[in-house]
PDB file of C-alpha atoms in Angstrom:
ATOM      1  CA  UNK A   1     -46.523 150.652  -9.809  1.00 55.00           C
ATOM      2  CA  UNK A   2     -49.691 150.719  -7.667  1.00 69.00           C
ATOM      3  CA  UNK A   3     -50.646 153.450  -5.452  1.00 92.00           C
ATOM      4  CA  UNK A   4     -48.963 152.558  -2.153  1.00 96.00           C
ATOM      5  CA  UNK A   5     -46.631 149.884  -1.443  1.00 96.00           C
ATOM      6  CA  UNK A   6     -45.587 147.566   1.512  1.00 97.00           C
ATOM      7  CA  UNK A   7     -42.977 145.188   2.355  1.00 97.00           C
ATOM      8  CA  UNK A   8     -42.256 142.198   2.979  1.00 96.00           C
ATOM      9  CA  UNK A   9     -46.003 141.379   2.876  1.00 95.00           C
ATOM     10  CA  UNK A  10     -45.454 138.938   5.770  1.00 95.00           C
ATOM     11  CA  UNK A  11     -42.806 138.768   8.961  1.00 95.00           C
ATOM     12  CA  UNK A  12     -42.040 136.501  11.280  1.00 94.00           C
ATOM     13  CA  UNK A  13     -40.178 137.521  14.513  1.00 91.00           C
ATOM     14  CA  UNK A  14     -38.703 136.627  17.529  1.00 89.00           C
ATOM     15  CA  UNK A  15     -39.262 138.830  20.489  1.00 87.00           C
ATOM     16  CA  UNK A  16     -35.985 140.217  20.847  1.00 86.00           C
ATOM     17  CA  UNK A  17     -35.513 140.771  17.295  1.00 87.00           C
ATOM     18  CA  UNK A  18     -35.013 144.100  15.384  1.00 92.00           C
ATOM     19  CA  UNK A  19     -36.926 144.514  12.132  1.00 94.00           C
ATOM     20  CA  UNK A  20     -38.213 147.417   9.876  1.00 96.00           C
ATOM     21  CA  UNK A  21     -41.756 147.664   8.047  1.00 97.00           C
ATOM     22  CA  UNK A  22     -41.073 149.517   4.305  1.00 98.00           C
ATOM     23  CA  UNK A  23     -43.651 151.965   3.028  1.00 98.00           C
ATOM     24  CA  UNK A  24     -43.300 154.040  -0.538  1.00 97.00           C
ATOM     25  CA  UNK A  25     -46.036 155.851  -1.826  1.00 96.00           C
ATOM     26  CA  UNK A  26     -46.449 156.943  -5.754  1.00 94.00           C
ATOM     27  CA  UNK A  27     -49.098 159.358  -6.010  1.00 93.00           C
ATOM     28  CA  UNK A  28     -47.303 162.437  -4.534  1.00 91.00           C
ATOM     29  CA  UNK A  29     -49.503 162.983  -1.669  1.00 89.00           C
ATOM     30  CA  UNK A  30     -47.960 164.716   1.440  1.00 86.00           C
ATOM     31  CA  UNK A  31     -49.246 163.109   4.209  1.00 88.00           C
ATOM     32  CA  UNK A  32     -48.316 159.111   5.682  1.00 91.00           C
ATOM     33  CA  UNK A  33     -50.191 157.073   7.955  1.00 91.00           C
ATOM     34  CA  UNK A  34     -48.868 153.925  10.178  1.00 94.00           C
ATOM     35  CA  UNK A  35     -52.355 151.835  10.772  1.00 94.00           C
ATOM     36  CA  UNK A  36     -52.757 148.715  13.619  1.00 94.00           C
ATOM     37  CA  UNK A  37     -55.380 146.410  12.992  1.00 92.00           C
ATOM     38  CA  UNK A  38     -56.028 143.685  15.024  1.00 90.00           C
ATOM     39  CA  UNK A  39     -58.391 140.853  15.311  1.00 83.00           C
ATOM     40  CA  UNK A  40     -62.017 142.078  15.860  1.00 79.00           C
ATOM     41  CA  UNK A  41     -60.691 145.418  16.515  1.00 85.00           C
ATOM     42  CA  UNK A  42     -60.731 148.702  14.453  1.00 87.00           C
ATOM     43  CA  UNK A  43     -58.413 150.543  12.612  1.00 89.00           C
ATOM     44  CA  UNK A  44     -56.157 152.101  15.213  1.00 90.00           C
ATOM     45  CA  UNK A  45     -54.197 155.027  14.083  1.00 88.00           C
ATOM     46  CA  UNK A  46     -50.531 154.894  15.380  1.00 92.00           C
ATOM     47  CA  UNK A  47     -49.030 157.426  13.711  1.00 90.00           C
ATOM     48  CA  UNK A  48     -49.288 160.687  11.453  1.00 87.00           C
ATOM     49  CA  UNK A  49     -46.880 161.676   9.483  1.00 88.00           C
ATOM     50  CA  UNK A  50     -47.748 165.365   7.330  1.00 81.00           C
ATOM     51  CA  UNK A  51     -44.772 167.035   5.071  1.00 74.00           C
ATOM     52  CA  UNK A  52     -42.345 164.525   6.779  1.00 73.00           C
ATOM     53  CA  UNK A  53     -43.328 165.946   9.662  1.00 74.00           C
ATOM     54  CA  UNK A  54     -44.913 163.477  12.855  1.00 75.00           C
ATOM     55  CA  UNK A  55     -48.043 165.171  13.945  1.00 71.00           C
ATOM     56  CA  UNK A  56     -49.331 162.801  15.842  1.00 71.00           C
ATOM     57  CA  UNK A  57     -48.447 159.828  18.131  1.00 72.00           C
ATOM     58  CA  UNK A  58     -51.153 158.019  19.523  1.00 72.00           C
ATOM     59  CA  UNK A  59     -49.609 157.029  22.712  1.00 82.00           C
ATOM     60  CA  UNK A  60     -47.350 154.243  21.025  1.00 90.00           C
ATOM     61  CA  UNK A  61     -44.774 152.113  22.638  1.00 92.00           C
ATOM     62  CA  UNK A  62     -41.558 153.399  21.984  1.00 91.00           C
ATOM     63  CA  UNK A  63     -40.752 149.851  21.012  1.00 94.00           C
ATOM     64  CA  UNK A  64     -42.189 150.910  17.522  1.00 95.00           C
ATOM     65  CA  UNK A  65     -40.597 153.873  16.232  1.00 94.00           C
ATOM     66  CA  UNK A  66     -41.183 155.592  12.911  1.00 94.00           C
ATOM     67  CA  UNK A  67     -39.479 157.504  10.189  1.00 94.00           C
ATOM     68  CA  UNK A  68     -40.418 159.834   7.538  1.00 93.00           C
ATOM     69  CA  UNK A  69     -37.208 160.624   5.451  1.00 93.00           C
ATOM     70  CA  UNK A  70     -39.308 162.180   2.084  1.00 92.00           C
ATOM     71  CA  UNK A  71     -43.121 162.255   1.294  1.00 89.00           C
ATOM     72  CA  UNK A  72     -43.247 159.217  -0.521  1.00 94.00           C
ATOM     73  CA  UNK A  73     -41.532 157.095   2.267  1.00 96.00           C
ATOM     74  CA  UNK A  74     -42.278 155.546   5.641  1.00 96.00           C
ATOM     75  CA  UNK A  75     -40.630 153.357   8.055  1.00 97.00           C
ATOM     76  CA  UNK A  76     -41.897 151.362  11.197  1.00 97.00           C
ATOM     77  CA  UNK A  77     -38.689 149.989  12.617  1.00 97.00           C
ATOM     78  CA  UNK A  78     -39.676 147.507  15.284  1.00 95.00           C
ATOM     79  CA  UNK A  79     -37.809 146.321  18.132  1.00 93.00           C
ATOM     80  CA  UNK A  80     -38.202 143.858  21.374  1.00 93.00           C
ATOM     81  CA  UNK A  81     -42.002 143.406  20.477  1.00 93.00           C
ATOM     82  CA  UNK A  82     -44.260 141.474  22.250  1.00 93.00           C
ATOM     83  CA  UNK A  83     -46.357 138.637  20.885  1.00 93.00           C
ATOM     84  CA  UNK A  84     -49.607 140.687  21.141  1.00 93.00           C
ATOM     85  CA  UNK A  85     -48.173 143.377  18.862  1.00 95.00           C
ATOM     86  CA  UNK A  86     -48.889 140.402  16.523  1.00 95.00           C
ATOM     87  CA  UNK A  87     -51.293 141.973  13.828  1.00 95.00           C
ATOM     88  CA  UNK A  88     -51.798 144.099  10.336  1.00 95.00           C
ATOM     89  CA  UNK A  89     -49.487 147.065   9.821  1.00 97.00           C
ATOM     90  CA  UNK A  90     -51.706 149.265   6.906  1.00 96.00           C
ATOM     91  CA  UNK A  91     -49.469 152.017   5.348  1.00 97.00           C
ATOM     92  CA  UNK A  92     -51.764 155.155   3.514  1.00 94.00           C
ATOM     93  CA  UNK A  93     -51.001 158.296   2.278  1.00 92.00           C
ATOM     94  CA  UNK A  94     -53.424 160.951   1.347  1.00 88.00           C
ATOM     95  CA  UNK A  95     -53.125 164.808   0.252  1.00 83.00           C
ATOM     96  CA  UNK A  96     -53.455 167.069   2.651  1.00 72.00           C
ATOM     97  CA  UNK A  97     -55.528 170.459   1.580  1.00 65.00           C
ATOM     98  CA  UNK A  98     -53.903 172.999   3.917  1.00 59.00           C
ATOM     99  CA  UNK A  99     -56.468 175.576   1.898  1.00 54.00           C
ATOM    100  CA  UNK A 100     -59.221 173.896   3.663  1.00 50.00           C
ATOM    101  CA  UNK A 101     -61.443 171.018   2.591  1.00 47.00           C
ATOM    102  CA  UNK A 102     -60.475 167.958   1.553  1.00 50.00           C
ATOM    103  CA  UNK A 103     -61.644 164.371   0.412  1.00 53.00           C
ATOM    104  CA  UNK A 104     -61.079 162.736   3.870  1.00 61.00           C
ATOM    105  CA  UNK A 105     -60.079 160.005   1.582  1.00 81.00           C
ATOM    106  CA  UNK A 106     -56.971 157.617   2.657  1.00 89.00           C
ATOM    107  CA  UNK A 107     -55.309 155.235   0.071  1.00 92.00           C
ATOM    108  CA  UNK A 108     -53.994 152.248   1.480  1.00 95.00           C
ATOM    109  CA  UNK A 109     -51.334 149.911   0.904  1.00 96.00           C
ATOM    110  CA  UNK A 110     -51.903 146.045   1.199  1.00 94.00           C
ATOM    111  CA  UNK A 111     -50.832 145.882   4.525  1.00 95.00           C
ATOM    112  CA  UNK A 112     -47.634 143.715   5.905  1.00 96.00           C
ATOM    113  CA  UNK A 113     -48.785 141.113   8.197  1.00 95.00           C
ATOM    114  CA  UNK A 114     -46.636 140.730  11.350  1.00 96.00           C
ATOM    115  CA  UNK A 115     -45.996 137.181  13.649  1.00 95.00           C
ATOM    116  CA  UNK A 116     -44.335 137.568  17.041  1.00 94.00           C
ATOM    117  CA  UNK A 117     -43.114 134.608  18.317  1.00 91.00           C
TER     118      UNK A 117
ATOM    119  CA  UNK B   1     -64.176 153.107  24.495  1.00 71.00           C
ATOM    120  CA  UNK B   2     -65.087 153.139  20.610  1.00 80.00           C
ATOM    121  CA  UNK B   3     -66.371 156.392  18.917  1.00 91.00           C
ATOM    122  CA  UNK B   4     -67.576 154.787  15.854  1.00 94.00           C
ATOM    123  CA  UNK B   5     -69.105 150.966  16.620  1.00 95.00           C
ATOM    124  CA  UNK B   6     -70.408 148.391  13.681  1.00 96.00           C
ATOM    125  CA  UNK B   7     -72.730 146.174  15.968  1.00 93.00           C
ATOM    126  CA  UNK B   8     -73.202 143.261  13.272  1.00 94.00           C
ATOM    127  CA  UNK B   9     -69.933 141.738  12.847  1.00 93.00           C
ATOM    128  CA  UNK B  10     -71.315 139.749   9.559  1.00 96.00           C
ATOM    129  CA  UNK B  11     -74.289 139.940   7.345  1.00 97.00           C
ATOM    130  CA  UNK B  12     -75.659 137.570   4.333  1.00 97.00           C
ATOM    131  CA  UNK B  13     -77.576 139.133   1.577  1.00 98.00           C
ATOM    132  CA  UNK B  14     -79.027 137.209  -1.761  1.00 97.00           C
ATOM    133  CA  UNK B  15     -77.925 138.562  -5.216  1.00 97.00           C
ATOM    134  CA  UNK B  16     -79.658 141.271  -6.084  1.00 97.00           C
ATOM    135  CA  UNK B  17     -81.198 142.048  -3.002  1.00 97.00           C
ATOM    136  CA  UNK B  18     -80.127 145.417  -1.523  1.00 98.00           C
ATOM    137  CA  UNK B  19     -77.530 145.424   1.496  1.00 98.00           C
ATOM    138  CA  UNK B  20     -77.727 147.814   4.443  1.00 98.00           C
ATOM    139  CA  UNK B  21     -74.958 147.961   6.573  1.00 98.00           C
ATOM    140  CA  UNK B  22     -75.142 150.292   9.847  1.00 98.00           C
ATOM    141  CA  UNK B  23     -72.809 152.718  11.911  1.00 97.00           C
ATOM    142  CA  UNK B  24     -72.931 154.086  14.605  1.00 97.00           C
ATOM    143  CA  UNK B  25     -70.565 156.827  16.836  1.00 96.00           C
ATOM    144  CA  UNK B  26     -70.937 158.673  19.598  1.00 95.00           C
ATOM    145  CA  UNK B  27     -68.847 162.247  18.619  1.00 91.00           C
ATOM    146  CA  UNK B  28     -71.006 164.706  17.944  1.00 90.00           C
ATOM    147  CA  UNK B  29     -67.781 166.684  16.418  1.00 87.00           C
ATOM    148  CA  UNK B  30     -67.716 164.726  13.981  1.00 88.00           C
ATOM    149  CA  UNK B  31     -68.261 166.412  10.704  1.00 85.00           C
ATOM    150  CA  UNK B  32     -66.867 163.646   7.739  1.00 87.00           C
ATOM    151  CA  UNK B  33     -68.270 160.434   7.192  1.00 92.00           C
ATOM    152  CA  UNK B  34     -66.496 157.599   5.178  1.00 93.00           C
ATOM    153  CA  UNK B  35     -66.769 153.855   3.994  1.00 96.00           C
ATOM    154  CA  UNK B  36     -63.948 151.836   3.143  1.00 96.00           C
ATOM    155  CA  UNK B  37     -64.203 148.211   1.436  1.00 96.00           C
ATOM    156  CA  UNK B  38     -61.619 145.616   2.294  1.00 94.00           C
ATOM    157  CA  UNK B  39     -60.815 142.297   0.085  1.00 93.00           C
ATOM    158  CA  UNK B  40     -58.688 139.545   1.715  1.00 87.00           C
ATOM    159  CA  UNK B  41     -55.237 140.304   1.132  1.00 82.00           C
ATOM    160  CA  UNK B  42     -55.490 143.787  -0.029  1.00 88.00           C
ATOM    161  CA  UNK B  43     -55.769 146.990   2.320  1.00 91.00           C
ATOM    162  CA  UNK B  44     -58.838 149.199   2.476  1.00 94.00           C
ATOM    163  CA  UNK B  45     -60.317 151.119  -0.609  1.00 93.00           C
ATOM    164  CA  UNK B  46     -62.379 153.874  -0.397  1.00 92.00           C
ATOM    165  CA  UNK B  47     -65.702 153.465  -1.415  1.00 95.00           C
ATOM    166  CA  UNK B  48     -68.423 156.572  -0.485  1.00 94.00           C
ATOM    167  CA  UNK B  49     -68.339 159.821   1.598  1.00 91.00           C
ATOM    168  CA  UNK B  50     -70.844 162.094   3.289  1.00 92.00           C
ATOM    169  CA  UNK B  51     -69.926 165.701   5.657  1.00 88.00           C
ATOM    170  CA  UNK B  52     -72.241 166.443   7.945  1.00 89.00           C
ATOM    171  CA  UNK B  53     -74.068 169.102   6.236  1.00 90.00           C
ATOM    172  CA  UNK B  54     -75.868 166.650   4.173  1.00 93.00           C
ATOM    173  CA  UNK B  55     -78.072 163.619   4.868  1.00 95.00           C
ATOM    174  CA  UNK B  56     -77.952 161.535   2.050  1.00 97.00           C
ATOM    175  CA  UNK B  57     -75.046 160.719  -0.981  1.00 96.00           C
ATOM    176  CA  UNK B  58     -75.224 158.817  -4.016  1.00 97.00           C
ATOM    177  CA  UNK B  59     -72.795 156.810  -6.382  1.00 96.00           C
ATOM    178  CA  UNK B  60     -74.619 154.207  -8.642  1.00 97.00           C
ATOM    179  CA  UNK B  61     -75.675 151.606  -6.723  1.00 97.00           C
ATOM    180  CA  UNK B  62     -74.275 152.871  -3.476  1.00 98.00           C
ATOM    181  CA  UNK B  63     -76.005 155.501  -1.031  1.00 98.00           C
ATOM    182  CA  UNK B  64     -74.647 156.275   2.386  1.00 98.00           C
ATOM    183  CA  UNK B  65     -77.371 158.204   4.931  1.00 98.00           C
ATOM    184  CA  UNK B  66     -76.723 160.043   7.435  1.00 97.00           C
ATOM    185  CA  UNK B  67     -78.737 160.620  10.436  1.00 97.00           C
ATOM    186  CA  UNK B  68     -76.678 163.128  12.829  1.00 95.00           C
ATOM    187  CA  UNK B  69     -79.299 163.616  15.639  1.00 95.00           C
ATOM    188  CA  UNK B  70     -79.380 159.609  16.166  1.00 97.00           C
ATOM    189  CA  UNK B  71     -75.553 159.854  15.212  1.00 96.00           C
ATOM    190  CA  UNK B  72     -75.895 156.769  12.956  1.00 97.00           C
ATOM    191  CA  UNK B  73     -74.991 156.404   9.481  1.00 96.00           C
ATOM    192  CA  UNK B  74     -75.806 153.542   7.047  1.00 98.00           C
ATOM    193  CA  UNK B  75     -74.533 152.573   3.820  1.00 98.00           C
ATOM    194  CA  UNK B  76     -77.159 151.011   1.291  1.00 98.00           C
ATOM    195  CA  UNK B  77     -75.884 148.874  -1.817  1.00 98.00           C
ATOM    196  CA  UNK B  78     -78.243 147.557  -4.060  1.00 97.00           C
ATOM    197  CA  UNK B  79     -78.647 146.156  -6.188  1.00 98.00           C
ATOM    198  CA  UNK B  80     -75.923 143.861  -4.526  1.00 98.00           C
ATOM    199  CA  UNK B  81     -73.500 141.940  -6.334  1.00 97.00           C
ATOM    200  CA  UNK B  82     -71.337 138.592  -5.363  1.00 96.00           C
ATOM    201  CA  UNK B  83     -68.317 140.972  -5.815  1.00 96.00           C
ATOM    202  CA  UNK B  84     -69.599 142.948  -3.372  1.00 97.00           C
ATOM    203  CA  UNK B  85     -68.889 140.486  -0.597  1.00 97.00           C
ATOM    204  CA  UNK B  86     -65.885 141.992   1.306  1.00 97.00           C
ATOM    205  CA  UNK B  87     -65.549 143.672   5.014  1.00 96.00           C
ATOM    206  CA  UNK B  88     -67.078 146.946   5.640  1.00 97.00           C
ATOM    207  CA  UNK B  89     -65.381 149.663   7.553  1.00 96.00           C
ATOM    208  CA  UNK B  90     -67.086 153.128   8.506  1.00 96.00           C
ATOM    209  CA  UNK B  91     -64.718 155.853   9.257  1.00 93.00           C
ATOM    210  CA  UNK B  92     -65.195 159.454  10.765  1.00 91.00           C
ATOM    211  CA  UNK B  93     -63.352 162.297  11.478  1.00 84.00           C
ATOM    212  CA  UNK B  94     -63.247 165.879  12.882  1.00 75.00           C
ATOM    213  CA  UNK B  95     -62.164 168.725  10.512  1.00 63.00           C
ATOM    214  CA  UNK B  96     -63.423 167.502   7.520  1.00 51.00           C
ATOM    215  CA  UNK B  97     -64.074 170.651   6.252  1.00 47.00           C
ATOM    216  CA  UNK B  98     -61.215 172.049   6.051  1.00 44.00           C
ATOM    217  CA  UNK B  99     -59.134 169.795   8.714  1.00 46.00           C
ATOM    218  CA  UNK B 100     -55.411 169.393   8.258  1.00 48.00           C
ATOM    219  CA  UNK B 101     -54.817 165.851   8.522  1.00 55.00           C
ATOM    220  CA  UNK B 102     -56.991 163.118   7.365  1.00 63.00           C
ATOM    221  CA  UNK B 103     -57.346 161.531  11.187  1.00 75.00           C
ATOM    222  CA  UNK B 104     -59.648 158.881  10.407  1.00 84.00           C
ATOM    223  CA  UNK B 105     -61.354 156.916  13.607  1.00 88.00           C
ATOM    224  CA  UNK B 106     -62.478 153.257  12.339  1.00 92.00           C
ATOM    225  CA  UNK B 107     -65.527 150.640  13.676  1.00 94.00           C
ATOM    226  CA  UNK B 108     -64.457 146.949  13.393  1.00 93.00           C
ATOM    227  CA  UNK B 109     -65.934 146.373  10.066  1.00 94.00           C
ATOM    228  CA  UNK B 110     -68.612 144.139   9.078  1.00 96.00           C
ATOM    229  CA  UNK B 111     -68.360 141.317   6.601  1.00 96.00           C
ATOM    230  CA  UNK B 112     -70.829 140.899   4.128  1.00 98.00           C
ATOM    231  CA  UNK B 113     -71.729 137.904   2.544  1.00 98.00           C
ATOM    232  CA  UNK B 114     -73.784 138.213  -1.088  1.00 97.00           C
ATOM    233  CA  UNK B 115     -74.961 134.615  -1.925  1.00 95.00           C
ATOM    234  CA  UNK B 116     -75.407 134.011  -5.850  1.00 92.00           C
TER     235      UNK B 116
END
């Protein structure tokens, strides 16, 4: 199994449409991370997700709405998108060090690469 | 308005000539410095780190610099290495030294290009 995992690799929907983006993670770390990225844009954090707990929302539209059910899984469940949500959804975990210090180092999955039509 | 920009967007090196690729952000709270590499297909992997109390870090033929009072960073591969050819991210976040979360803020990337 590799690190972190993402399906379906690729989705096509409609706008009205209800969907969900699968994340599982197999390196027992205890923190998730929903990642946009767009054409010629960074990395834009959407969401935070530390000891299944959301600690941050980076101003989202509620028409993408995660869930954290254990530390090793993730959800983006998607609904009435628009075609400029269009774009990479990267899934990463990492360990957080609540002792202090830590790597800053985030372990991605392959991404799932999402059409709106 | 970006905190951490990559101004070249691509950049062609020969084998075995050394690569510099260049960062820039604007937080001066920002204490953690990271590159990521990024194959077609496959998500980001980390490649090199630096925290603001140093200047300079080293892992075989990669070195990332960091300049904090021109708040730019660079990472330095050589020698390069046709498998090197990939996109480029910098990353950088507050609390790196002992931060809770691993908030990462991302430039665009840069893609590099090493001709055999």
């Amino acid at each position: 199994e590799t690190g972190v995992t993402q399906t379906p690799r690729h989705l096509v929907m409609g706008m009205t449409n209800k969907k969900s983006l699968k994340c599982e993670q197999h390196l027992g770390h205890n923190a998730m991370y929903w990642y946009k990225q767009s054409a010629k844009k960074p990395l834009e954090l959407m969401f935070v997700y530390s000891l299944e707990e959301r600690v941050e929302n980076n101003s989202v539209p509620s028409r993408f709405s995660p869930e954290c059910p254990n530390s090793s899984h993730l959800f983006l469940h998607l609904h009435t998108l628009q075609p400029e949500d269009s774009a990479l959804y990267l899934c990463a975990s990492s360990q957080m060090r609540l002792a202090g210090g830590y790597t800053g180092e985030l372990f991605f999955g392959e991404g799932s690469r999402l059409t709106v039509l | 308005d970006q905190q951490v920009k990559q101004n070249s967007p691509s950049l062609s090196v020969q084998e075995g000539r050394i690569s510099i690729l260049n960062c820039d952000y604007t937080n001066s709270m920002f204490d953690y410095f990271l590159w990521y590499k990024k194959y077609p297909a496959e998500g980001p992997t980390f490649l090199i780190s630096i925290s603001s109390i140093k200047d300079k870090n080293e892992d075989g033929r990669f070195t990332v610099f960091l300049n904090k009072s021109a708040k730019h960073l660079s990472l330095h591969i050589v020698p390069s290495q046709p498998g090197d050819s990939a996109v480029y991210f910098c990353a950088a976040s507050v609390g790196g030294l002992g931060g809770a979360t691993n908030k990462l803020i991302f430039g665009t990337g840069t893609l590099l290009a090493v001709q055999p």
